[in-house]
Tab-separated table of C-alpha atoms and ligand atoms in Angstrom:
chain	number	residue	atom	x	y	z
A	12	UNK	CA	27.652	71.556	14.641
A	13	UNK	CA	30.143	69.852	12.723
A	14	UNK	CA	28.973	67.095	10.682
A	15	UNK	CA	29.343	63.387	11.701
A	16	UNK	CA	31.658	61.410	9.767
A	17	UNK	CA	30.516	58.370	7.935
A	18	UNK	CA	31.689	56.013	11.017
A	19	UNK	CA	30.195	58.284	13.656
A	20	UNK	CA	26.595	58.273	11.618
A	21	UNK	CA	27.066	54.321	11.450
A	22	UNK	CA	27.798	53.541	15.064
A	23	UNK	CA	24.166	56.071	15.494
A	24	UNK	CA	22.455	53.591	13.673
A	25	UNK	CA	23.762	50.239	15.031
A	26	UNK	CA	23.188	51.250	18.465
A	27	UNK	CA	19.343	51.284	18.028
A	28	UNK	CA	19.397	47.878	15.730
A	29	UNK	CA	18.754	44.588	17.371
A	30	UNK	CA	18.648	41.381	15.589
A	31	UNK	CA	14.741	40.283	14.837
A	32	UNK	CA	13.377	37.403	15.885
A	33	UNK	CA	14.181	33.809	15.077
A	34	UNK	CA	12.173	31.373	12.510
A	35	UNK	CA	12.709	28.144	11.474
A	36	UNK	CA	13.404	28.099	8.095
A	37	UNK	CA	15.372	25.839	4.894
A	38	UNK	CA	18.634	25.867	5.224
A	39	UNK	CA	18.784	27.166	1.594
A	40	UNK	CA	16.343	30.263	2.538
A	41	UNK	CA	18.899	30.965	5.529
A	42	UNK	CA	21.861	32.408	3.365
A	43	UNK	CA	22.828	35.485	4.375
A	44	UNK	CA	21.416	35.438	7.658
A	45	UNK	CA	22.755	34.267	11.079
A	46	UNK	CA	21.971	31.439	13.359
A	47	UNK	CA	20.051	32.352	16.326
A	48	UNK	CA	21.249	29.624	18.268
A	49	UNK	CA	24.737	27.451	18.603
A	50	UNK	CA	24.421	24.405	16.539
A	51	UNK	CA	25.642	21.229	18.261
A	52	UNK	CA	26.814	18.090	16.072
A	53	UNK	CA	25.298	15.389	16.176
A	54	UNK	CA	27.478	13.099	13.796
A	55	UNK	CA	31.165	12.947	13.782
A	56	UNK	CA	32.760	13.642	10.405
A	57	UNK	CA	34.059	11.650	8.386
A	58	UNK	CA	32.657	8.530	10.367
A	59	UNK	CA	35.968	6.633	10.080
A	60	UNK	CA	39.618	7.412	9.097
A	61	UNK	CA	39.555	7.299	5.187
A	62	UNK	CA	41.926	8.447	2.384
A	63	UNK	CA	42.820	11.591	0.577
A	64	UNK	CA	44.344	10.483	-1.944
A	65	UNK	CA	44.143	7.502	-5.097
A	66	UNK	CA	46.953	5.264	-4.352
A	67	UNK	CA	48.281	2.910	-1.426
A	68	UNK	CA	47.539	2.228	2.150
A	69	UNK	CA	50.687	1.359	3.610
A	70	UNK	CA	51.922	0.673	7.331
A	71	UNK	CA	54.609	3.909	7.526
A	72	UNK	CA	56.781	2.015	9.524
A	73	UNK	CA	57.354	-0.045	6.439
A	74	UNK	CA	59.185	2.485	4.502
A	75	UNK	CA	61.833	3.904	6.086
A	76	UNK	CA	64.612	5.964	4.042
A	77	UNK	CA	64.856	4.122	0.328
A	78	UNK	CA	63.020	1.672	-1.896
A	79	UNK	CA	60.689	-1.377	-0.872
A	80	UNK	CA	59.050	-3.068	-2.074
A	81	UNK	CA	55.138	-4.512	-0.468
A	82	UNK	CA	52.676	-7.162	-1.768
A	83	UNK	CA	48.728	-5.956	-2.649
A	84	UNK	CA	46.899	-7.932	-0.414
A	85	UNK	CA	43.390	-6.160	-2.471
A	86	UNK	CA	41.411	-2.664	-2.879
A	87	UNK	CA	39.280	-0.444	-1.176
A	88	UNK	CA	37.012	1.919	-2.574
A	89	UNK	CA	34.667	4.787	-1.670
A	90	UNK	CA	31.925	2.923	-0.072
A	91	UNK	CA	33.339	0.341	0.703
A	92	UNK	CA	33.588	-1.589	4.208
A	93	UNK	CA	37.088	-1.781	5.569
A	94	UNK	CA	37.137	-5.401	5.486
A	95	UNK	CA	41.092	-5.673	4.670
A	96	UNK	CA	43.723	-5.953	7.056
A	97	UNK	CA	47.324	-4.533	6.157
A	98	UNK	CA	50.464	-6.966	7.937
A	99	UNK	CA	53.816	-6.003	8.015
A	100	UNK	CA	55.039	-6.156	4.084
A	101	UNK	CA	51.775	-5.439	2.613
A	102	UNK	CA	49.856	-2.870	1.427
A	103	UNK	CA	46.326	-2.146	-0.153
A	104	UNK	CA	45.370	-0.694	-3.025
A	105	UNK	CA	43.065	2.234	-1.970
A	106	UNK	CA	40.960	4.973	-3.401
A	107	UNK	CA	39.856	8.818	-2.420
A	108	UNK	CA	37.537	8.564	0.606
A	109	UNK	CA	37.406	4.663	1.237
A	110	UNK	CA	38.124	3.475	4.536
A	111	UNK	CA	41.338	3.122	5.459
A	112	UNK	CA	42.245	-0.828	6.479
A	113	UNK	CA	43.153	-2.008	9.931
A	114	UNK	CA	46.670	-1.506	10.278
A	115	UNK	CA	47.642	1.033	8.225
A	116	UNK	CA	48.252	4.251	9.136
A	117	UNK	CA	49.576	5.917	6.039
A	118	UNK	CA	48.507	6.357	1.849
A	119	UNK	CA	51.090	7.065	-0.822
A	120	UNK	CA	49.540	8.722	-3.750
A	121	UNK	CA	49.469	6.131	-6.899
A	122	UNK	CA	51.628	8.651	-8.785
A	123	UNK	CA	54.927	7.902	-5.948
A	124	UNK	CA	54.620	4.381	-6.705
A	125	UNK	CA	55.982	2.007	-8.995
A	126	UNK	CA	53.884	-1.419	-9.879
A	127	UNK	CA	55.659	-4.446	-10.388
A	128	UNK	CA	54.394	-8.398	-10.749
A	129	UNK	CA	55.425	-8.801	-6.943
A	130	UNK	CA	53.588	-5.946	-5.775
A	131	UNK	CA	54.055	-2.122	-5.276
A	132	UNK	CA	57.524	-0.394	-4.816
A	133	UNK	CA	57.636	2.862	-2.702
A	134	UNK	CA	59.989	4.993	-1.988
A	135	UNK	CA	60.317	6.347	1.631
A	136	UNK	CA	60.203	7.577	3.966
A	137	UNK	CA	56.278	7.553	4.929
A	138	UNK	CA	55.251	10.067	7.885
A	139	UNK	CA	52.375	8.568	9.988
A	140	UNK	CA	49.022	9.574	8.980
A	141	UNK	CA	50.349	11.034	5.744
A	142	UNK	CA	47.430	11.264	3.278
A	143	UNK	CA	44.758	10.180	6.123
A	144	UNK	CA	41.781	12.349	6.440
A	145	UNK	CA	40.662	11.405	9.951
A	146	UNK	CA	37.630	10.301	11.587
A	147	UNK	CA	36.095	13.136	13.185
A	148	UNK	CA	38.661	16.075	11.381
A	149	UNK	CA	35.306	17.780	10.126
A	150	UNK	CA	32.827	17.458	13.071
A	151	UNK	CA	32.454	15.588	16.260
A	152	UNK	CA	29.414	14.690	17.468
A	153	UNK	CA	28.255	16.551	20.845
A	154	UNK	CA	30.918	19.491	20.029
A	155	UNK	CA	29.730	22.776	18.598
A	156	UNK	CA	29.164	22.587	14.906
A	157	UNK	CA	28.563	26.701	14.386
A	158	UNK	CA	28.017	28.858	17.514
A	159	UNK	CA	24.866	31.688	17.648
A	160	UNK	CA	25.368	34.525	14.932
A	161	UNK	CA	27.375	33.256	12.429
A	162	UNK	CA	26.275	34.007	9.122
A	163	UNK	CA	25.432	31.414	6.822
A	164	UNK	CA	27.684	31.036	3.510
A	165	UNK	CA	27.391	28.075	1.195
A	166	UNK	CA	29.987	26.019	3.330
A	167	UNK	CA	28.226	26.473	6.393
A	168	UNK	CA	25.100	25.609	4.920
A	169	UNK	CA	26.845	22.242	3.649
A	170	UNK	CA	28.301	21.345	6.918
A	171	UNK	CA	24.902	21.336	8.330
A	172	UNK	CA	22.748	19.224	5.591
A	173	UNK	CA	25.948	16.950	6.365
A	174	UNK	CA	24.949	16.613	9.962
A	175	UNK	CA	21.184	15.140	8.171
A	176	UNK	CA	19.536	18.786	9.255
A	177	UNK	CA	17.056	20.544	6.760
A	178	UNK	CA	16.066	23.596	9.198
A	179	UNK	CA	17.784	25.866	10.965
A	180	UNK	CA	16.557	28.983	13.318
A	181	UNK	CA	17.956	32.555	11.993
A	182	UNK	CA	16.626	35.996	12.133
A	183	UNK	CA	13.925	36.556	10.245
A	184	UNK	CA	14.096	38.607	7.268
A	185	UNK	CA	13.752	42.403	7.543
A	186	UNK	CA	10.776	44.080	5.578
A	187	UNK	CA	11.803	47.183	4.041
A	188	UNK	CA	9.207	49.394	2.770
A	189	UNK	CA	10.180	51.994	-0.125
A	190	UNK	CA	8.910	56.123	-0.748
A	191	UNK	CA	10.092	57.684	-3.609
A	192	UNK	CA	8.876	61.344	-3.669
A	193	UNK	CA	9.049	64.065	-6.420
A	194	UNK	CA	6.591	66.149	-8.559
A	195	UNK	CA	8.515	64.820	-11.697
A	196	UNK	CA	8.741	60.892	-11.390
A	197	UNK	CA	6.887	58.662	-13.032
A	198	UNK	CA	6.430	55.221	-12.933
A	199	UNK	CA	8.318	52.734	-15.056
A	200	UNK	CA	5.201	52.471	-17.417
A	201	UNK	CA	3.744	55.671	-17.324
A	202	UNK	CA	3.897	57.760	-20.267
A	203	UNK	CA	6.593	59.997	-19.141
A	204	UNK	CA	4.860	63.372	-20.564
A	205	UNK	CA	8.363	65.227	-19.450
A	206	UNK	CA	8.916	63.213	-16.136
A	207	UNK	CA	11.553	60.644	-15.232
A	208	UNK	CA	10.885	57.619	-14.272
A	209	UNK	CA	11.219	56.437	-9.996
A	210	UNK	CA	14.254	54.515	-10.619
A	211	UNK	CA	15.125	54.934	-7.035
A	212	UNK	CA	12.770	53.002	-5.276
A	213	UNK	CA	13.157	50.061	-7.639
A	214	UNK	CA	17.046	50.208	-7.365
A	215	UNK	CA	17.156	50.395	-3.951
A	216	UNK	CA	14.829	47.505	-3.342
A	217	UNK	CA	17.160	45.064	-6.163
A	218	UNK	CA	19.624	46.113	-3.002
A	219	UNK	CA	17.357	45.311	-0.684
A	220	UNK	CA	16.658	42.205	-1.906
A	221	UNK	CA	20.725	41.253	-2.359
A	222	UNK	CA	21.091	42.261	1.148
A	223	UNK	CA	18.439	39.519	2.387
A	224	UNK	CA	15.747	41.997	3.120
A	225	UNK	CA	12.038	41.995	2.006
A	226	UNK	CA	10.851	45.350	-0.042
A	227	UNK	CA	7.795	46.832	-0.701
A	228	UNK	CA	7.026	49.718	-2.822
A	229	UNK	CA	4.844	51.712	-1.562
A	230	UNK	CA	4.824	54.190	-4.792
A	231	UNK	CA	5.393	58.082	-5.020
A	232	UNK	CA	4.307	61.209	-2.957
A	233	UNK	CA	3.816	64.029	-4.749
A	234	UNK	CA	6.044	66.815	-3.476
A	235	UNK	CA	3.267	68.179	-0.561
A	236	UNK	CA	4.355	67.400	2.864
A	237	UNK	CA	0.436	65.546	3.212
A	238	UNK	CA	0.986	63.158	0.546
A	239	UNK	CA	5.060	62.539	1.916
A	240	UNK	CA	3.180	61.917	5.600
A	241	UNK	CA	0.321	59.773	3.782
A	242	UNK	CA	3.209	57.199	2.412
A	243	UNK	CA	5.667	57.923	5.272
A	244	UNK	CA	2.946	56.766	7.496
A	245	UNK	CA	2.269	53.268	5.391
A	246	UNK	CA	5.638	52.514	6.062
A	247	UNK	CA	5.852	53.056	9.270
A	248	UNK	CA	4.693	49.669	10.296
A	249	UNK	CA	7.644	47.594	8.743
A	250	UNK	CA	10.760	46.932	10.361
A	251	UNK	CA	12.608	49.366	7.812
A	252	UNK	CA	11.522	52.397	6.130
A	253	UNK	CA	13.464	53.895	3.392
A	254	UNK	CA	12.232	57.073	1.643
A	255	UNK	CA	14.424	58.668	-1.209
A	256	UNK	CA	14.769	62.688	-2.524
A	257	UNK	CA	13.278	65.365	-0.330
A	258	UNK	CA	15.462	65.083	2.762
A	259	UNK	CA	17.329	68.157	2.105
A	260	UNK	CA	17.017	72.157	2.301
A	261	UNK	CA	15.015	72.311	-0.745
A	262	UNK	CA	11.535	74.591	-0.771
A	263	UNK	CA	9.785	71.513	-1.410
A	264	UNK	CA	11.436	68.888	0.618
A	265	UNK	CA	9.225	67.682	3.468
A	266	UNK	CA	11.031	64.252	4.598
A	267	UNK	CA	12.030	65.517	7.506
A	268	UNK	CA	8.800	67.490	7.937
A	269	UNK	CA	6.613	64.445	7.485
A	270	UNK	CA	9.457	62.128	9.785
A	271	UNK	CA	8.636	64.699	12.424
A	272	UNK	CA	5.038	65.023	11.635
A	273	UNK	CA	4.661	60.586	12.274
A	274	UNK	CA	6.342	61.012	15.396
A	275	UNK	CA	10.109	59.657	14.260
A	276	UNK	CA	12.538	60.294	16.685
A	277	UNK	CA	15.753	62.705	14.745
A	278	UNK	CA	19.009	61.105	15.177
A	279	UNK	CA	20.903	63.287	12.498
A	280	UNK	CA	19.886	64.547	8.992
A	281	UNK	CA	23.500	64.833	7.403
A	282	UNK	CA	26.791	63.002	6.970
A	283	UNK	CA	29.992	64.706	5.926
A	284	UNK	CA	29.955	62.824	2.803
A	285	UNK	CA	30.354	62.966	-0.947
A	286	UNK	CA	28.048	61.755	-2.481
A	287	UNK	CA	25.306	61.052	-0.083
A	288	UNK	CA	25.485	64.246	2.208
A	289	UNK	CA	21.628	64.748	2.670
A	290	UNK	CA	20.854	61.299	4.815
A	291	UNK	CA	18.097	61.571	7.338
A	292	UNK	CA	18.225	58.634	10.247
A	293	UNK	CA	15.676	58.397	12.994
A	294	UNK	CA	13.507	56.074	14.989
A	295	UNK	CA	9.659	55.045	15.821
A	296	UNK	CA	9.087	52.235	17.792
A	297	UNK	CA	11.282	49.914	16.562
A	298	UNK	CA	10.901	50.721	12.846
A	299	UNK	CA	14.358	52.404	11.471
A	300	UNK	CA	13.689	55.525	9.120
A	301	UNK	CA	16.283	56.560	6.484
A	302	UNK	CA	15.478	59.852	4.637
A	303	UNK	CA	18.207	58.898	1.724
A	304	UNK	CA	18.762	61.341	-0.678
A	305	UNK	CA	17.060	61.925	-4.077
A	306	UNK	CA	20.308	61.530	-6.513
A	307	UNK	CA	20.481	58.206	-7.814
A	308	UNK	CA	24.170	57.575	-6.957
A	309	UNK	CA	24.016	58.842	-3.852
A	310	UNK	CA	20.785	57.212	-2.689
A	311	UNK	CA	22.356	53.759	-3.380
A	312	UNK	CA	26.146	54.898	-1.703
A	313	UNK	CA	23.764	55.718	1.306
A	314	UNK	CA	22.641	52.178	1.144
A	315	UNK	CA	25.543	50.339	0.518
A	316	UNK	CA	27.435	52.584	3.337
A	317	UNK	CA	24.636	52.601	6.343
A	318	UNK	CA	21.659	51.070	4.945
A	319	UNK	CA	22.976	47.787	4.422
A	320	UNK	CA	24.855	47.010	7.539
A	321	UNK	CA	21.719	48.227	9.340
A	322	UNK	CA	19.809	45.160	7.974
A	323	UNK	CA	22.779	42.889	8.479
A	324	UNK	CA	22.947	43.545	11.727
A	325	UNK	CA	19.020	42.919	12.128
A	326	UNK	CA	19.281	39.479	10.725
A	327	UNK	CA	21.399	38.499	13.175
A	328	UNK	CA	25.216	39.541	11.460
A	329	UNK	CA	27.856	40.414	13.030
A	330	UNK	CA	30.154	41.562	10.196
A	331	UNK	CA	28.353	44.306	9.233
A	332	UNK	CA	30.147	46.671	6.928
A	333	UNK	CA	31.554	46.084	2.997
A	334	UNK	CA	35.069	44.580	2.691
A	335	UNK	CA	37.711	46.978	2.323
A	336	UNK	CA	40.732	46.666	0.873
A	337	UNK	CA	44.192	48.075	-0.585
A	338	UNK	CA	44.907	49.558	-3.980
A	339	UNK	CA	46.607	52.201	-6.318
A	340	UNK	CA	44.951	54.658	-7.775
A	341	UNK	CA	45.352	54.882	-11.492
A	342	UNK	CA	43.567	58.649	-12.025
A	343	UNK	CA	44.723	61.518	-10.168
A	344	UNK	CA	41.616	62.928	-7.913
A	345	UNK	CA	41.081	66.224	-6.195
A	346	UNK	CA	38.892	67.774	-3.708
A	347	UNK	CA	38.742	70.701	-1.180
A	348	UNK	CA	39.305	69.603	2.565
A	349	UNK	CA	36.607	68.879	4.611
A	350	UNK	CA	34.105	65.852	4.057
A	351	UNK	CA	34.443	62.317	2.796
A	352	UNK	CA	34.504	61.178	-0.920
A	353	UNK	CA	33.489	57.862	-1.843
A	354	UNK	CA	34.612	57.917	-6.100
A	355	UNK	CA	32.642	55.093	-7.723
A	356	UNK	CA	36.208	53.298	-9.514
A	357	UNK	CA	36.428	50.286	-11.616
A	358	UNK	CA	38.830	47.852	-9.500
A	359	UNK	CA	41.270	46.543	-12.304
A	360	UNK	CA	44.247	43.727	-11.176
A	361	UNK	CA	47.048	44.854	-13.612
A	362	UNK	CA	51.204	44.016	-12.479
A	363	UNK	CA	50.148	42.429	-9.854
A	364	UNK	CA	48.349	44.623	-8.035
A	365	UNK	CA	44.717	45.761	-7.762
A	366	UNK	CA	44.340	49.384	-9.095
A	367	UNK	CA	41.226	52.063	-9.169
A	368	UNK	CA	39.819	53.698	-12.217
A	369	UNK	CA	37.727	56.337	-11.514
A	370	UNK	CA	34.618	56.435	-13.855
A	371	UNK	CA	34.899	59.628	-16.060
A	372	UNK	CA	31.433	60.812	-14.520
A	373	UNK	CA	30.773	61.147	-11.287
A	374	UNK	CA	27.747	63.259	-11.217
A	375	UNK	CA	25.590	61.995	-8.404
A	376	UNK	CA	22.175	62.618	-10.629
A	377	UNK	CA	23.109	60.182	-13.876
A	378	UNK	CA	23.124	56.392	-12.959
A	379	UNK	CA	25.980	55.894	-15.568
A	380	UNK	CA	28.229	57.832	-12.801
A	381	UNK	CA	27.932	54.139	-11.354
A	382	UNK	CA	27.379	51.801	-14.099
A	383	UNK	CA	30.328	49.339	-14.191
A	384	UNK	CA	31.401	50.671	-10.524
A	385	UNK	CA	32.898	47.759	-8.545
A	386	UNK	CA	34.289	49.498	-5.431
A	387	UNK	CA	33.974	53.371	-3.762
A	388	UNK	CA	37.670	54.693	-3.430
A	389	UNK	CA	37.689	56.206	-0.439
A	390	UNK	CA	39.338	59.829	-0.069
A	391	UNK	CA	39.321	61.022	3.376
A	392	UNK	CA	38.404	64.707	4.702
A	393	UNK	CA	42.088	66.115	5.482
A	394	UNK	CA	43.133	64.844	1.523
A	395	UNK	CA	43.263	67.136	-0.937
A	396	UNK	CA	44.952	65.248	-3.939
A	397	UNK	CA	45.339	61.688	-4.820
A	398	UNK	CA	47.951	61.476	-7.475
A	399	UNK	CA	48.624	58.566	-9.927
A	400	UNK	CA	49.914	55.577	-8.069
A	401	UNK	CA	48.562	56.607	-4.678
A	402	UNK	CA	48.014	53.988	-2.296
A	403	UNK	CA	43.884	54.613	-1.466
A	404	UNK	CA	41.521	52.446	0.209
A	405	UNK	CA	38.881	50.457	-1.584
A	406	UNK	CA	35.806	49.321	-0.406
A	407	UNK	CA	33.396	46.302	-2.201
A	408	UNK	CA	30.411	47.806	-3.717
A	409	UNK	CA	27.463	44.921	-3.311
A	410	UNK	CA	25.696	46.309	-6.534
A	411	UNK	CA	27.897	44.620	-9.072
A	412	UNK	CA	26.535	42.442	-11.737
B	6	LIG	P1	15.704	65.961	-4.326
B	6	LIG	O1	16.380	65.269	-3.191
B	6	LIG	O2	14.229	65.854	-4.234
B	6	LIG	O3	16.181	67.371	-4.461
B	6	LIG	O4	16.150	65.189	-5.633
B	6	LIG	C1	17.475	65.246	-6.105
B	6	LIG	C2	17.554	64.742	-7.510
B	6	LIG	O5	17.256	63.350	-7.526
B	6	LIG	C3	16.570	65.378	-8.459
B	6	LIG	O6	17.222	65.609	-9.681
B	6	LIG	C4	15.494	64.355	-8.619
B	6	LIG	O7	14.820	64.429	-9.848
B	6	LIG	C5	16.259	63.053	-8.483
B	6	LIG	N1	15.387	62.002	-7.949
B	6	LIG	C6	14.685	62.098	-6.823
B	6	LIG	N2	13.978	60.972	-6.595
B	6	LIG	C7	14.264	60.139	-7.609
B	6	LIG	C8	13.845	58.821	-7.932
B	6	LIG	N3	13.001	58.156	-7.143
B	6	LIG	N4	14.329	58.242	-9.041
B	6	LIG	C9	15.211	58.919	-9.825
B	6	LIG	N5	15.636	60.155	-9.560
B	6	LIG	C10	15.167	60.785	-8.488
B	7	LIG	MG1	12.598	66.563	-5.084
């Protein structure tokens, strides 16, 4: 069977994920998620026509083409009530955000003006409404604010504490239980005695974590396929399980074995991918199983490619997958035809345009293959060479300091 590329193994896994359930939660803890519901206004923003700029509210059809020249009948600041009311002739003097005064319609910005003893001289002409943020531009009370699943950024959060809310309902976070499994790991403060530490499981729930998930570690299984099953099975009942190392043709690699063993429905056990071939995806219940591999490097370019729009996509997202985007390649790069390679590169903007260094290493085993990585360069199956200059397509890595 010929492998499944990286976007046939993705749409397998988003097929099976639903968003969770909604909570009510702080707007601030809602970040990253989605709303569960549409959110109607119930203000109208701003709550009157006010300025945008420091300078003069003026009645436009009192400056047509050339100078003239209008008397300050007073000023209006932020705050204030728009007690002032502009006649034919005059103007006020007004500043950023206060209310704009009965009868005029327009604001010329303090630096266009000239002020004399008699008043203010302008020079036109004035369009209508020029330098008038108006009443209602930002929300309108009874309209649709944000509809159901859009995610939450830092101006969406704003527009809804300006509305007076605190809560909001969003899909609750995923929890994300971790395996790491290997005869030589240790844990961060054993005494190593010749092992290497589980950097994996820690790594990968950081990510976790940045992606808006919940992890728990649920430690190491030794490389026996009951002690895999005994921590496969603890994980079970979470909403995501995510084991690392074992998951490939190895004598002692029993992921699959223990997967199989727990009842996890197979979906596919490879991608045609480099790094990150070995990747194990599967269902029980509603808990999704990833067998990712053991390699460091290509444990976490697993995650970022199909682990992480998985739990998107469970809290309610509906842009799921890393931003991509255009650049040159500033290292030649060449593989055989055949499978996907994702090249951890260092994204550089130099002349103007945004170029990709490949790091020097790009052994899969050593986590300095991705230290300092900002994006994965992709190079697809049918390419063979990229040469110096090579327009190649870039994609975000979420991992960066
Ligand atoms: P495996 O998939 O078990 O063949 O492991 C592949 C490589 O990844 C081996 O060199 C392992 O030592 C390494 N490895 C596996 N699990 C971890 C882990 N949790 N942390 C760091 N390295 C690991
Ligand atoms: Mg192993």
């Amino acid at each position: 069977m010929a492998l499944l590329t990286p976007e046939q193994a993705l749409e397998r896994i988003l097929d099976v994920v639903k968003p969770l359930a909604a909570e009510k939660v702080p707007i601030d803890e809602a970040l990253g998620r989605a709303l569960s519901d549409d959110v109607v206004a119930n203000r109208t923003l701003p709550p009157h026509d006010n300025s945008a700029m420091d300078g003069f509210a003026v009645r436009s059809a009192d400056v047509h083409q050339g100078a003239v020249t209008l008397s300050v009948i007073g000023t209006l600041f932020a705050g204030d009530k728009p007690t002032l009311k502009v006649a034919a002739g005059q103007a006020v003097r007004i500043m950023t955000g206060a209310p704009m005064p009965e009868g005029a319609d327009a604001v010329v910005m303090q630096e266009k003006v000239t002020v004399t003893n008699n008043g203010v001289t302008l020079t036109g002409p004035v369009t209508p409404r020029l330098n008038v943020r108006n009443h209602g531009e930002d929300a309108s009370a009874g309209q649709i604010l944000l509809k159901a699943s859009t995610a939450l950024g830092v101006p969406e959060a704003a527009q809804l504490w300006a509305q007076g809310l605190t809560h909001v309902s969003v899909s609750r976070r995923p929890q994300v239980a971790l395996v790491s499994s290997g005869d030589e790991l240790c844990g961060i403060t054993d005494a190593p005695h010749g092992r290497i530490v589980d950097t994996n499981s820690p790594a990968l729930a950081a990510a976790v974590r940045r992606a808006g998930g919940v992890p728990t570690l649920l430690g190491i299984a030794a490389d026996t396929l009951p002690s895999v099953t005994a921590l496969v099975a603890k994980g079970l009942d979470h909403d995501v399980l995510l084991t690392s190392a074992g998951v490939s043709v190895g004598e002692k690699d029993f992921a699959r074995d223990a997967f199989a063993a727990l009842g996890v429905e197979a979906s596919f056990w490879k991608v045609g991918i480099k790094p990150g071939k070995p990747l194990a995806f599967g269902t029980r219940g509603n808990t999704l199983v990833f067998g990712l591999p053991g390699n460091p490097a290509s444990s976490l370019v697993s995650f970022e490619l199909f682990v992480r729009p998985a739990l998107r996509r469970l809290m309610g997202r509906t842009d799921l997958e890393p931003q991509r985007m255009p650049a040159r390649s500033a290292s030649p790069y060449v593989k055989p035809a055949g499978i996907r390679h994702f090249v951890r590169v260092r994204g550089v903007w130099r002349d103007g345009e945004l170029w990709a260094e490949p790091l020097t290493s790009q052994t899969s085993g050593a986590w300095a293959s991705t230290q300092g990585a900002t994006h994965l360069m992709v190079v697809r199956e049918n390419v063979t060479q990229v040469i110096v200059g090579d327009k190649v397509e870039l994609i975000a890595a979420s991992w960066v300091a």
